[in-house]
Amino acid sequence: MSISMIGIDHSMAPVDIRALFAFTRKNAGEAMEKLKEQPGIDGCIILSTCNRLEVWASVDDTAELSLYKELCKLKNINDDQYEIYFTKREGHAAVEHLFYLASGLKSQILGEDQILTQVKDALGIAREHFTTDGALEVLFRMAVTAGKKIKTEVPFSHGNPSVIHQAIEMLDRQGYCVQDKVCMVIGNGEMGKVAAQALMEAGADVTVTVRQYRSGMVNIPFGCKRINYGERMDYLPKCDLVVSATASPNFTLREELFENLELEKSIVLIDLAVPRDIEPEVGRFEGVTLYDMDSFKTDEKPAELQEHLEAAGKIVREQMDEFFKWLEGKDLIPRIQEIKENAVNDFNLRIMKPLKNTHMEELEKEQLLSAVDRAMEKVVNKMLFGLRDSMNEQAFLECVAGLEKTYEK
């Protein structure tokens, strides 16, 4: 068994290419079920966010399969031209990637912690659809643990960044301050709520759209106003800035809706969705400035963030070492268990004769033997796992093989 993954992200592909391979939560679950049915795949997890799509699998070493081709089948794509945008990782490289990813060290905005929740949610969806296996379960769980440890012990000093925070900062550098601006956020999911909260904290007047049939059930950030989604185009001319962040497969703002629209002032539109929420042609209208997810890329690392990277990297490496110890020992556990059982049986045979000559009741003898068995198991465990921790891998494997030969019949 080996761990493999393929991935596409903001550093390798523009938003329109990433959109072709994006999954909703529901679609991801259905896709994982189909993927696990393929011969040679023991477990799988799909991680789909606005910035990336990754397919993870525990693969039989003898199986001949392409995760990219399996993904294309799921998305009904019959063209190999997109394969150049994907990165394939296996074994150690795949594990290292996930640990650094969950820690926010590979995000478009370095140090952001939304990805930690997204990795955790991806594991949760896989559990719900029974598509994970032991190796992926432990890998994702330990990667999340590393991310949490970094979040607790190495707080990145510029807070909890997200794309909307970076968008606000970029606009501010360009001389556009959102304070006192009239803003509308289309979408009240996780991304929409983060956007609304960030705009509120920056001093904007924020209104959030809510689907009419869910109006009474949706919580929006305190201080925001709400309107029905169907009223968005009536309210839009009053706005200085509009953010759209939904999981809708359709455009929330289409070109045709702007054809006869009379804007009261210039307006900034920010599309935070993958696939896109705002039809790109909307940006051609006079007075409209349109940004998408890729508008906020930056290679700049804040000085205060750079100071914490080494500490975060140390935590990642420590947690990775723990995972590889577990992975290396996983296949040895049945062998160690058999050695332990043989050792206990051997000891019992040697102690039975002197035990028979003692003046003890049968019940007392049984209780004594049970206690001895438990003690022997603990001793053998301590010896074997102590050897594993103090020897290199090859020497330890030779010790295990030698102990197995001792009890060969």
Short mmCIF file of C-alpha atoms in Angstrom, two decimals:
data_model
loop_
_atom_site.label_atom_id
_atom_site.label_comp_id
_atom_site.label_asym_id
_atom_site.label_seq_id
_atom_site.Cartn_x
_atom_site.Cartn_y
_atom_site.Cartn_z
CA MET A 1 0.00 0.00 0.00
CA SER A 2 1.21 3.51 -0.79
CA ILE A 3 -0.23 6.99 -0.35
CA SER A 4 -0.74 8.98 -3.55
CA MET A 5 -2.31 12.32 -4.42
CA ILE A 6 -2.83 14.64 -7.34
CA GLY A 7 -3.55 18.32 -6.89
CA ILE A 8 -4.22 21.56 -8.69
CA ASP A 9 -4.04 24.93 -6.94
CA HIS A 10 -3.77 28.70 -7.30
CA SER A 11 -0.03 28.53 -7.99
CA MET A 12 -0.43 26.23 -10.99
CA ALA A 13 -3.74 27.09 -12.65
CA PRO A 14 -6.02 30.10 -13.14
CA VAL A 15 -9.43 30.17 -11.51
CA ASP A 16 -11.30 29.02 -14.65
CA ILE A 17 -9.19 25.84 -14.91
CA ARG A 18 -9.58 25.13 -11.19
CA ALA A 19 -13.33 25.57 -11.54
CA LEU A 20 -13.53 22.61 -13.96
CA PHE A 21 -12.39 20.26 -11.20
CA ALA A 22 -14.13 21.80 -8.17
CA PHE A 23 -16.59 19.82 -6.04
CA THR A 24 -19.36 20.86 -3.69
CA ARG A 25 -19.61 19.04 -0.36
CA LYS A 26 -22.38 16.77 -1.70
CA ASN A 27 -20.62 16.06 -4.98
CA ALA A 28 -17.35 15.31 -3.20
CA GLY A 29 -19.01 12.57 -1.14
CA GLU A 30 -20.59 10.95 -4.20
CA ALA A 31 -17.31 11.19 -6.11
CA MET A 32 -15.34 9.52 -3.31
CA GLU A 33 -17.77 6.60 -3.23
CA LYS A 34 -17.29 6.06 -6.97
CA LEU A 35 -13.54 6.44 -6.66
CA LYS A 36 -13.24 3.85 -3.91
CA GLU A 37 -15.05 1.32 -6.10
CA GLN A 38 -12.10 1.33 -8.50
CA PRO A 39 -9.75 -1.69 -8.25
CA GLY A 40 -6.57 -0.90 -6.37
CA ILE A 41 -7.97 1.99 -4.29
CA ASP A 42 -8.34 1.06 -0.61
CA GLY A 43 -9.37 4.52 0.57
CA CYS A 44 -9.75 8.05 -0.77
CA ILE A 45 -10.36 11.64 0.34
CA ILE A 46 -11.19 14.66 -1.83
CA LEU A 47 -10.16 18.12 -0.64
CA SER A 48 -11.91 20.85 -2.64
CA THR A 49 -11.56 24.54 -1.73
CA CYS A 50 -11.67 27.85 -3.58
CA ASN A 51 -7.90 27.67 -4.09
CA ARG A 52 -7.25 23.99 -4.69
CA LEU A 53 -8.53 20.52 -5.55
CA GLU A 54 -6.71 17.45 -4.27
CA VAL A 55 -7.50 13.75 -4.62
CA TRP A 56 -5.88 11.48 -2.03
CA ALA A 57 -5.82 7.68 -2.19
CA SER A 58 -4.36 4.63 -0.49
CA VAL A 59 -3.30 2.61 -3.50
CA ASP A 60 -2.36 -1.04 -3.91
CA ASP A 61 1.29 -1.08 -5.01
CA THR A 62 0.49 -3.60 -7.74
CA ALA A 63 -2.37 -1.56 -9.20
CA GLU A 64 -1.93 0.35 -12.45
CA LEU A 65 -4.13 3.42 -12.29
CA SER A 66 -4.02 7.14 -12.88
CA LEU A 67 -5.72 9.38 -10.32
CA TYR A 68 -5.88 12.10 -12.96
CA LYS A 69 -7.81 9.84 -15.37
CA GLU A 70 -10.10 8.70 -12.56
CA LEU A 71 -10.77 12.35 -11.70
CA CYS A 72 -11.54 13.16 -15.33
CA LYS A 73 -14.06 10.31 -15.41
CA LEU A 74 -15.79 11.79 -12.38
CA LYS A 75 -15.94 15.22 -14.02
CA ASN A 76 -16.84 13.90 -17.51
CA ILE A 77 -13.70 15.45 -18.98
CA ASN A 78 -12.24 13.67 -21.99
CA ASP A 79 -9.25 15.89 -22.59
CA ASP A 80 -5.69 15.34 -21.33
CA GLN A 81 -4.72 18.99 -21.85
CA TYR A 82 -5.39 19.85 -18.20
CA GLU A 83 -2.97 17.28 -16.80
CA ILE A 84 -0.11 19.80 -17.08
CA TYR A 85 -1.76 21.85 -14.33
CA PHE A 86 -1.68 18.97 -11.83
CA THR A 87 1.07 17.88 -9.49
CA LYS A 88 1.39 14.23 -8.51
CA ARG A 89 2.94 13.24 -5.20
CA GLU A 90 3.56 9.85 -3.62
CA GLY A 91 4.85 8.49 -0.33
CA HIS A 92 7.01 10.88 1.68
CA ALA A 93 6.43 13.82 -0.69
CA ALA A 94 2.64 13.43 -0.40
CA VAL A 95 2.74 13.20 3.39
CA GLU A 96 5.02 16.23 3.70
CA HIS A 97 2.72 18.25 1.43
CA LEU A 98 -0.37 17.56 3.55
CA PHE A 99 1.34 18.45 6.83
CA TYR A 100 2.58 21.76 5.46
CA LEU A 101 -0.77 22.43 3.81
CA ALA A 102 -2.84 21.84 6.97
CA SER A 103 -0.48 24.16 8.82
CA GLY A 104 -1.28 27.05 6.46
CA LEU A 105 2.24 27.10 5.06
CA LYS A 106 1.18 26.44 1.46
CA SER A 107 -1.83 28.73 1.26
CA GLN A 108 -2.28 31.67 -1.09
CA ILE A 109 -2.12 33.79 2.04
CA LEU A 110 0.70 32.36 4.14
CA GLY A 111 -0.37 31.36 7.61
CA GLU A 112 -4.15 31.46 7.05
CA ASP A 113 -5.96 28.85 9.09
CA GLN A 114 -9.12 28.29 7.05
CA ILE A 115 -7.33 25.43 5.29
CA LEU A 116 -7.06 23.62 8.65
CA THR A 117 -10.86 23.50 8.90
CA GLN A 118 -11.10 22.47 5.25
CA VAL A 119 -8.69 19.53 5.71
CA LYS A 120 -10.62 18.45 8.81
CA ASP A 121 -13.94 18.73 6.94
CA ALA A 122 -12.57 16.68 4.01
CA LEU A 123 -11.74 13.86 6.44
CA GLY A 124 -15.21 14.20 7.99
CA ILE A 125 -16.94 13.88 4.60
CA ALA A 126 -14.85 10.81 3.77
CA ARG A 127 -15.86 9.25 7.08
CA GLU A 128 -19.54 9.97 6.38
CA HIS A 129 -19.26 8.18 3.04
CA PHE A 130 -17.04 5.35 4.40
CA THR A 131 -14.27 6.01 1.88
CA THR A 132 -11.29 6.57 4.18
CA ASP A 133 -9.00 3.80 5.41
CA GLY A 134 -6.55 3.42 8.30
CA ALA A 135 -3.58 5.10 6.62
CA LEU A 136 -5.47 8.14 5.32
CA GLU A 137 -7.43 8.43 8.57
CA VAL A 138 -4.25 8.66 10.65
CA LEU A 139 -2.46 10.87 8.10
CA PHE A 140 -5.21 13.50 7.95
CA ARG A 141 -5.84 13.35 11.70
CA MET A 142 -2.16 13.90 12.51
CA ALA A 143 -1.86 16.68 9.90
CA VAL A 144 -4.80 18.45 11.58
CA THR A 145 -3.11 17.97 14.96
CA ALA A 146 0.05 19.63 13.60
CA GLY A 147 -2.03 22.54 12.30
CA LYS A 148 -3.77 22.99 15.64
CA LYS A 149 -0.46 22.85 17.48
CA ILE A 150 0.96 25.58 15.27
CA LYS A 151 -2.16 27.69 15.66
CA THR A 152 -1.84 27.40 19.47
CA GLU A 153 1.92 27.63 19.93
CA VAL A 154 3.00 29.77 16.98
CA PRO A 155 0.32 32.45 16.53
CA PHE A 156 0.97 34.30 13.31
CA SER A 157 1.02 37.90 14.46
CA HIS A 158 -1.08 39.40 11.70
CA GLY A 159 -4.17 37.58 12.90
CA ASN A 160 -6.54 35.31 10.99
CA PRO A 161 -5.98 36.27 7.36
CA SER A 162 -8.23 35.29 4.49
CA VAL A 163 -8.63 36.33 0.87
CA ILE A 164 -11.11 39.06 1.79
CA HIS A 165 -8.67 40.50 4.34
CA GLN A 166 -5.98 40.59 1.68
CA ALA A 167 -8.43 42.17 -0.79
CA ILE A 168 -9.25 44.93 1.71
CA GLU A 169 -5.54 45.52 2.33
CA MET A 170 -4.80 45.64 -1.41
CA LEU A 171 -7.61 48.13 -2.04
CA ASP A 172 -6.34 50.25 0.85
CA ARG A 173 -2.84 50.33 -0.68
CA GLN A 174 -4.44 51.55 -3.90
CA GLY A 175 -6.13 54.38 -2.01
CA TYR A 176 -9.57 52.77 -1.76
CA CYS A 177 -10.68 52.65 1.88
CA VAL A 178 -13.76 50.53 2.65
CA GLN A 179 -14.60 52.46 5.80
CA ASP A 180 -18.11 53.97 5.51
CA LYS A 181 -18.58 52.34 2.10
CA VAL A 182 -21.94 50.72 1.29
CA CYS A 183 -21.21 47.03 0.75
CA MET A 184 -23.27 44.01 -0.20
CA VAL A 185 -22.18 40.39 0.33
CA ILE A 186 -23.91 37.83 -1.87
CA GLY A 187 -23.84 34.50 -0.04
CA ASN A 188 -24.12 33.57 3.62
CA GLY A 189 -22.02 30.42 3.74
CA GLU A 190 -18.67 30.24 5.51
CA MET A 191 -16.85 32.45 3.00
CA GLY A 192 -19.72 34.96 2.85
CA LYS A 193 -19.84 35.31 6.62
CA VAL A 194 -16.08 35.81 6.81
CA ALA A 195 -16.33 38.50 4.12
CA ALA A 196 -19.23 40.26 5.84
CA GLN A 197 -17.43 40.18 9.20
CA ALA A 198 -14.19 41.50 7.70
CA LEU A 199 -15.99 44.38 5.98
CA MET A 200 -17.87 45.20 9.19
CA GLU A 201 -14.61 45.29 11.14
CA ALA A 202 -13.16 47.62 8.50
CA GLY A 203 -16.01 50.06 9.16
CA ALA A 204 -18.24 49.37 6.16
CA ASP A 205 -22.05 49.43 6.01
CA VAL A 206 -22.74 45.77 5.16
CA THR A 207 -25.85 44.06 3.80
CA VAL A 208 -25.96 40.28 3.25
CA THR A 209 -28.24 38.50 0.78
CA VAL A 210 -30.29 35.57 2.08
CA ARG A 211 -32.31 33.12 0.05
CA GLN A 212 -35.98 33.88 0.74
CA TYR A 213 -36.94 30.34 1.70
CA ARG A 214 -34.16 30.29 4.32
CA SER A 215 -34.52 33.88 5.53
CA GLY A 216 -35.68 33.05 9.06
CA MET A 217 -33.12 30.28 9.58
CA VAL A 218 -29.88 31.99 8.57
CA ASN A 219 -27.56 33.72 11.02
CA ILE A 220 -25.52 36.62 9.68
CA PRO A 221 -22.75 38.57 11.44
CA PHE A 222 -24.06 40.93 14.11
CA GLY A 223 -24.52 44.43 12.78
CA CYS A 224 -25.16 43.43 9.17
CA LYS A 225 -28.47 44.05 7.42
CA ARG A 226 -30.14 41.45 5.24
CA ILE A 227 -32.12 41.43 2.01
CA ASN A 228 -33.56 38.62 -0.07
CA TYR A 229 -31.25 37.31 -2.78
CA GLY A 230 -33.83 38.26 -5.41
CA GLU A 231 -33.51 41.93 -4.44
CA ARG A 232 -29.77 42.10 -5.05
CA MET A 233 -29.96 43.94 -8.39
CA ASP A 234 -32.29 46.56 -6.92
CA TYR A 235 -29.81 47.23 -4.11
CA LEU A 236 -26.63 46.97 -6.19
CA PRO A 237 -26.70 50.54 -7.68
CA LYS A 238 -26.57 51.94 -4.14
CA CYS A 239 -23.38 49.99 -3.36
CA ASP A 240 -19.74 51.01 -3.47
CA LEU A 241 -18.51 47.41 -3.20
CA VAL A 242 -20.07 43.99 -3.74
CA VAL A 243 -18.56 40.65 -2.73
CA SER A 244 -19.98 37.41 -4.11
CA ALA A 245 -19.02 34.21 -2.32
CA THR A 246 -21.46 31.36 -2.93
CA ALA A 247 -21.25 27.68 -3.84
CA SER A 248 -23.76 28.18 -6.64
CA PRO A 249 -23.02 26.47 -9.99
CA ASN A 250 -24.59 29.48 -11.73
CA PHE A 251 -23.51 33.12 -11.96
CA THR A 252 -24.96 35.35 -9.27
CA LEU A 253 -24.17 38.45 -11.35
CA ARG A 254 -24.57 38.02 -15.13
CA GLU A 255 -23.67 40.33 -18.00
CA GLU A 256 -27.30 40.68 -19.10
CA LEU A 257 -28.28 42.02 -15.66
CA PHE A 258 -25.96 45.01 -16.19
CA GLU A 259 -27.05 45.85 -19.74
CA ASN A 260 -29.69 48.39 -18.70
CA LEU A 261 -28.54 48.97 -15.14
CA GLU A 262 -27.96 52.57 -14.15
CA LEU A 263 -25.21 52.79 -11.58
CA GLU A 264 -25.31 55.74 -9.20
CA LYS A 265 -21.51 55.62 -8.77
CA SER A 266 -18.45 53.52 -9.59
CA ILE A 267 -18.55 50.07 -8.04
CA VAL A 268 -15.98 47.44 -7.06
CA LEU A 269 -16.97 43.79 -7.52
CA ILE A 270 -15.00 41.02 -5.79
CA ASP A 271 -15.64 37.41 -6.85
CA LEU A 272 -14.46 34.98 -4.14
CA ALA A 273 -16.08 31.86 -5.62
CA VAL A 274 -14.70 28.86 -7.49
CA PRO A 275 -16.36 28.28 -9.94
CA ARG A 276 -16.87 31.99 -10.58
CA ASP A 277 -19.93 33.79 -9.22
CA ILE A 278 -19.60 36.85 -11.44
CA GLU A 279 -19.58 36.53 -15.23
CA PRO A 280 -16.21 37.96 -16.40
CA GLU A 281 -17.90 40.11 -19.07
CA VAL A 282 -19.46 42.20 -16.27
CA GLY A 283 -16.06 43.85 -15.86
CA ARG A 284 -16.34 45.58 -19.25
CA PHE A 285 -19.08 47.96 -18.13
CA GLU A 286 -18.13 51.56 -17.43
CA GLY A 287 -17.70 52.28 -13.75
CA VAL A 288 -17.26 48.59 -12.84
CA THR A 289 -13.98 47.20 -11.48
CA LEU A 290 -14.00 43.41 -11.18
CA TYR A 291 -11.57 41.30 -9.16
CA ASP A 292 -11.47 37.51 -8.87
CA MET A 293 -9.59 35.11 -6.56
CA ASP A 294 -6.38 35.40 -8.56
CA SER A 295 -6.29 39.20 -8.30
CA PHE A 296 -4.87 39.01 -4.78
CA LYS A 297 -1.86 36.76 -5.31
CA THR A 298 1.30 37.92 -3.63
CA ASP A 299 4.75 36.48 -3.03
CA GLU A 300 5.42 38.98 -0.26
CA LYS A 301 5.82 37.53 3.21
CA PRO A 302 5.25 39.99 6.06
CA ALA A 303 8.33 40.30 8.23
CA GLU A 304 6.45 39.34 11.39
CA LEU A 305 5.14 36.18 9.65
CA GLN A 306 8.59 35.19 8.45
CA GLU A 307 9.84 35.14 12.04
CA HIS A 308 7.47 32.30 12.95
CA LEU A 309 8.04 30.03 9.95
CA GLU A 310 10.96 28.11 11.41
CA ALA A 311 9.07 27.35 14.62
CA ALA A 312 6.07 26.18 12.59
CA GLY A 313 8.33 24.05 10.38
CA LYS A 314 9.84 22.37 13.44
CA ILE A 315 6.39 21.35 14.70
CA VAL A 316 5.49 19.99 11.26
CA ARG A 317 8.66 17.89 11.09
CA GLU A 318 8.08 16.47 14.59
CA GLN A 319 4.50 15.46 13.75
CA MET A 320 5.61 13.98 10.43
CA ASP A 321 8.19 11.84 12.22
CA GLU A 322 5.43 10.52 14.48
CA PHE A 323 3.31 9.60 11.46
CA PHE A 324 6.15 7.76 9.72
CA LYS A 325 6.89 5.83 12.92
CA TRP A 326 3.26 4.76 12.98
CA LEU A 327 3.29 3.89 9.28
CA GLU A 328 6.48 1.86 9.55
CA GLY A 329 5.11 -0.04 12.54
CA LYS A 330 1.66 -0.64 11.05
CA ASP A 331 2.68 -3.70 9.05
CA LEU A 332 4.86 -4.98 11.90
CA ILE A 333 2.08 -4.99 14.49
CA PRO A 334 0.65 -8.42 13.47
CA ARG A 335 4.18 -9.88 13.50
CA ILE A 336 4.92 -8.39 16.92
CA GLN A 337 1.57 -9.66 18.20
CA GLU A 338 2.45 -13.20 17.09
CA ILE A 339 5.90 -13.03 18.73
CA LYS A 340 4.25 -11.83 21.94
CA GLU A 341 1.73 -14.69 21.92
CA ASN A 342 4.49 -17.24 21.30
CA ALA A 343 6.58 -15.82 24.14
CA VAL A 344 3.64 -15.94 26.56
CA ASN A 345 2.80 -19.52 25.57
CA ASP A 346 6.45 -20.51 25.95
CA PHE A 347 6.56 -19.02 29.45
CA ASN A 348 3.30 -20.72 30.44
CA LEU A 349 4.62 -24.12 29.41
CA ARG A 350 7.71 -23.59 31.54
CA ILE A 351 5.81 -22.40 34.61
CA MET A 352 3.02 -24.99 34.57
CA LYS A 353 5.06 -27.80 36.16
CA PRO A 354 6.21 -25.86 39.24
CA LEU A 355 2.75 -24.28 39.46
CA LYS A 356 1.09 -27.70 39.66
CA ASN A 357 3.20 -28.56 42.70
CA THR A 358 1.99 -25.57 44.65
CA HIS A 359 -0.78 -25.85 47.23
CA MET A 360 -3.13 -23.40 45.57
CA GLU A 361 -6.76 -23.62 44.68
CA GLU A 362 -7.51 -23.96 40.95
CA LEU A 363 -9.19 -20.56 40.85
CA GLU A 364 -6.12 -18.97 42.41
CA LYS A 365 -3.87 -20.69 39.84
CA GLU A 366 -6.04 -19.37 36.98
CA GLN A 367 -5.96 -15.85 38.40
CA LEU A 368 -2.18 -16.05 38.82
CA LEU A 369 -1.68 -17.31 35.25
CA SER A 370 -3.89 -14.52 33.91
CA ALA A 371 -1.86 -11.92 35.79
CA VAL A 372 1.39 -13.48 34.58
CA ASP A 373 0.15 -13.43 30.96
CA ARG A 374 -0.67 -9.73 31.15
CA ALA A 375 2.69 -8.97 32.73
CA MET A 376 4.52 -10.96 30.06
CA GLU A 377 2.68 -9.17 27.25
CA LYS A 378 3.69 -5.80 28.71
CA VAL A 379 7.33 -6.88 29.09
CA VAL A 380 7.54 -8.15 25.50
CA ASN A 381 5.84 -4.98 24.21
CA LYS A 382 8.29 -2.81 26.12
CA MET A 383 11.28 -4.76 24.84
CA LEU A 384 10.21 -4.79 21.18
CA PHE A 385 9.07 -1.20 20.93
CA GLY A 386 12.08 -0.11 22.96
CA LEU A 387 14.28 -1.79 20.37
CA ARG A 388 12.40 -0.03 17.58
CA ASP A 389 13.02 3.37 19.14
CA SER A 390 16.73 2.76 19.80
CA MET A 391 17.79 1.02 16.55
CA ASN A 392 17.73 1.92 12.89
CA GLU A 393 14.91 0.42 10.86
CA GLN A 394 16.95 -2.29 9.13
CA ALA A 395 18.48 -3.55 12.38
CA PHE A 396 15.07 -3.66 14.04
CA LEU A 397 13.56 -5.63 11.16
CA GLU A 398 16.42 -8.14 11.47
CA CYS A 399 15.65 -8.51 15.21
CA VAL A 400 11.99 -9.16 14.47
CA ALA A 401 12.89 -11.74 11.83
CA GLY A 402 15.26 -13.44 14.28
CA LEU A 403 12.59 -13.64 17.01
CA GLU A 404 10.14 -15.10 14.48
CA LYS A 405 12.63 -17.85 13.61
CA THR A 406 12.98 -18.68 17.31
CA TYR A 407 9.37 -19.88 17.39
CA GLU A 408 9.19 -21.44 13.93
CA LYS A 409 7.84 -24.98 14.07
#
